[in-house]
mmCIF file of C-alpha atoms in Angstrom:
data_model
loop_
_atom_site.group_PDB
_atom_site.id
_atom_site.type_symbol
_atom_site.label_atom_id
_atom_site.label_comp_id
_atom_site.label_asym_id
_atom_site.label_seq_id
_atom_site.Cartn_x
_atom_site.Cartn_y
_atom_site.Cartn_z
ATOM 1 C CA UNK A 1 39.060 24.621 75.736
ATOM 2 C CA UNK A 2 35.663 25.791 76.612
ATOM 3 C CA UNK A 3 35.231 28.570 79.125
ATOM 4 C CA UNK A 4 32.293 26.957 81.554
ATOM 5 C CA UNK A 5 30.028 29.769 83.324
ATOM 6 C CA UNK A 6 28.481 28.353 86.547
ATOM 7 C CA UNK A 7 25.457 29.579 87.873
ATOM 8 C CA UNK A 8 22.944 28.824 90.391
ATOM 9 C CA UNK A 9 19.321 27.838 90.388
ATOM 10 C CA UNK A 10 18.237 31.133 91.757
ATOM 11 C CA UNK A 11 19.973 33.501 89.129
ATOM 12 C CA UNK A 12 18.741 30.684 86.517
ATOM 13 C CA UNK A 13 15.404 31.558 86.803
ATOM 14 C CA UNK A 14 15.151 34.993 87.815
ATOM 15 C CA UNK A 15 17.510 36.274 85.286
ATOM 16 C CA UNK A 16 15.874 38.553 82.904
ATOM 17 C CA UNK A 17 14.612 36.939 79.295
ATOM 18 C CA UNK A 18 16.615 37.200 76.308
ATOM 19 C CA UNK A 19 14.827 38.333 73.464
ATOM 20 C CA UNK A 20 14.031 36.568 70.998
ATOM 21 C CA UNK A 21 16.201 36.653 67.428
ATOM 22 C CA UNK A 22 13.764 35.529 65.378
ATOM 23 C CA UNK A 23 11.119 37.410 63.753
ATOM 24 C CA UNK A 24 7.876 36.368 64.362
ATOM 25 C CA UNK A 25 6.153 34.417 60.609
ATOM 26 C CA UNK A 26 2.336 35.494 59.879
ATOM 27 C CA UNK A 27 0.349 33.022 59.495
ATOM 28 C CA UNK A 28 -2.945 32.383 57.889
ATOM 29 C CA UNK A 29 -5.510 31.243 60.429
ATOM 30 C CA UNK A 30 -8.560 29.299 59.554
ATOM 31 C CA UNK A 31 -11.808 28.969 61.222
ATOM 32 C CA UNK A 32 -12.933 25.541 61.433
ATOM 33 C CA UNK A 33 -16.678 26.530 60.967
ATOM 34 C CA UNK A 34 -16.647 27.600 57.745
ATOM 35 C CA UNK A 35 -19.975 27.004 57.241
ATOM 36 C CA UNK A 36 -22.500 29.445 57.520
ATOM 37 C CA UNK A 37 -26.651 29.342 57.890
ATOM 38 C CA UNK A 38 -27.266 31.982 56.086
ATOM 39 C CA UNK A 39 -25.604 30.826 53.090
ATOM 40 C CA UNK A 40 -28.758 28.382 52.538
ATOM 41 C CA UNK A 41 -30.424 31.547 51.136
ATOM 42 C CA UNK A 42 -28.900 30.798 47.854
ATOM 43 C CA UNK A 43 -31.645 32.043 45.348
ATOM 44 C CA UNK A 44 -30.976 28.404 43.623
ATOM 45 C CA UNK A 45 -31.550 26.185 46.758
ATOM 46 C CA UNK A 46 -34.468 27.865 47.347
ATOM 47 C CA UNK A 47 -35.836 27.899 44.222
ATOM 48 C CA UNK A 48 -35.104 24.123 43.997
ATOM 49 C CA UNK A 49 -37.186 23.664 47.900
ATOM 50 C CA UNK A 50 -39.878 26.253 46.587
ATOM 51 C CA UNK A 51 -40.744 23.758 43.484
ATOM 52 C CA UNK A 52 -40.351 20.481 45.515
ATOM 53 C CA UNK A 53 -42.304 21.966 48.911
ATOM 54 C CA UNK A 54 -45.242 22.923 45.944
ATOM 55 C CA UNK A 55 -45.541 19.446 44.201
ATOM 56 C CA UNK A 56 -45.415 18.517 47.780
ATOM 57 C CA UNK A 57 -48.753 20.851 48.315
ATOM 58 C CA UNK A 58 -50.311 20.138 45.121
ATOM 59 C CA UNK A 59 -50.026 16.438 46.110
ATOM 60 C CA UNK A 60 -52.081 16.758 49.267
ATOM 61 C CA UNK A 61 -54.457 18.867 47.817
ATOM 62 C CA UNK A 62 -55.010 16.177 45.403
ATOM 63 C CA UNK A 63 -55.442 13.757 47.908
ATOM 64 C CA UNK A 64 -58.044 15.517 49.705
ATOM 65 C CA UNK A 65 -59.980 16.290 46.406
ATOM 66 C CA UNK A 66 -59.688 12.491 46.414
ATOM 67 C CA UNK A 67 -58.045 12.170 42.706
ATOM 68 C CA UNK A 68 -55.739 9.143 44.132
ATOM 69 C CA UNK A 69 -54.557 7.844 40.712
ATOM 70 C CA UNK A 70 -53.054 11.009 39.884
ATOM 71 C CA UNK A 71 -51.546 11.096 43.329
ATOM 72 C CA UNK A 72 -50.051 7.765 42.698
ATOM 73 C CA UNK A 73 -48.466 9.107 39.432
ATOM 74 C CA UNK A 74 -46.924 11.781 41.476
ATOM 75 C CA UNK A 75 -45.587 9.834 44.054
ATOM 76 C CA UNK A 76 -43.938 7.517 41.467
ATOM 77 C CA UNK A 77 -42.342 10.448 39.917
ATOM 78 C CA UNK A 78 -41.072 12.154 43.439
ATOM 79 C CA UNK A 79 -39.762 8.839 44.766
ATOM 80 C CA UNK A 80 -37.148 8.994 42.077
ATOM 81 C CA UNK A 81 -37.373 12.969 41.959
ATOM 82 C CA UNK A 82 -36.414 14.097 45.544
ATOM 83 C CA UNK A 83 -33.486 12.443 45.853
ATOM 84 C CA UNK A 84 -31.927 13.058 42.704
ATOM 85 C CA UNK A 85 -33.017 16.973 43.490
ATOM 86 C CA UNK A 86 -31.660 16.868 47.521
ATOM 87 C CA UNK A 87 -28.200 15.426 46.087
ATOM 88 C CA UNK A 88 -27.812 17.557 43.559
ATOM 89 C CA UNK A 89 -28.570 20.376 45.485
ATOM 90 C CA UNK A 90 -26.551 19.277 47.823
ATOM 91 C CA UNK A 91 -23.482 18.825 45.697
ATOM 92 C CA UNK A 92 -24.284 22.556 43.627
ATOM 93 C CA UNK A 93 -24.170 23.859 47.326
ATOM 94 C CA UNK A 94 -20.592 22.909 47.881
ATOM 95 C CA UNK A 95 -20.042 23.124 44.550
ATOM 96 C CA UNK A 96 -20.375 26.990 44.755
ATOM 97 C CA UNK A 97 -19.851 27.758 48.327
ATOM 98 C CA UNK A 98 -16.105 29.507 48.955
ATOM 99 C CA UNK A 99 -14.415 27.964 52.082
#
């Protein structure tokens, strides 16, 4: 037979609190921004937006100096050129970055 303890709602909750038995489990605790802006100073990336921001130049230039068939070679080449560059970029960033 059980032995039954009766208590009222007073002593119920104003009776002191029972430690606990367990121990308490570390835990690894992860920031969800793990992105940071200054990791875009990777030498690569900016090498990669140093070379694309000068054809970029050298293209206006030439368009001022007003050489426009050599400016439409260049902007045949960069339409296919800066996306392949922004996407690989892109992918070597994440590629290397440590979360």
């Amino acid at each position: 037979m059980r032995k039954k303890h009766d208590s009222t709602f007073r002593n119920f909750f104003h009776k002191p609190s029972f430690n606990s038995s367990t121990k308490p489990r570390p835990f690894k605790a992860y920031s969800f921004v793990p992105f940071s802006p200054l990791a875009m100073l990777d030498p690569t990336i900016l090498t990669i937006g140093g070379i694309v921001l000068g054809i970029a130049i050298i293209e206006r230039i030439l368009e001022r100096w007003g050489v426009i068939d050599l400016v439409d070679q260049f902007a045949k080449v960069m339409r296919f050129i800066l996306p392949v560059t922004f996407y690989s970029a892109l992918i070597y960033f994440f590629a290397t970055f440590i979360f």
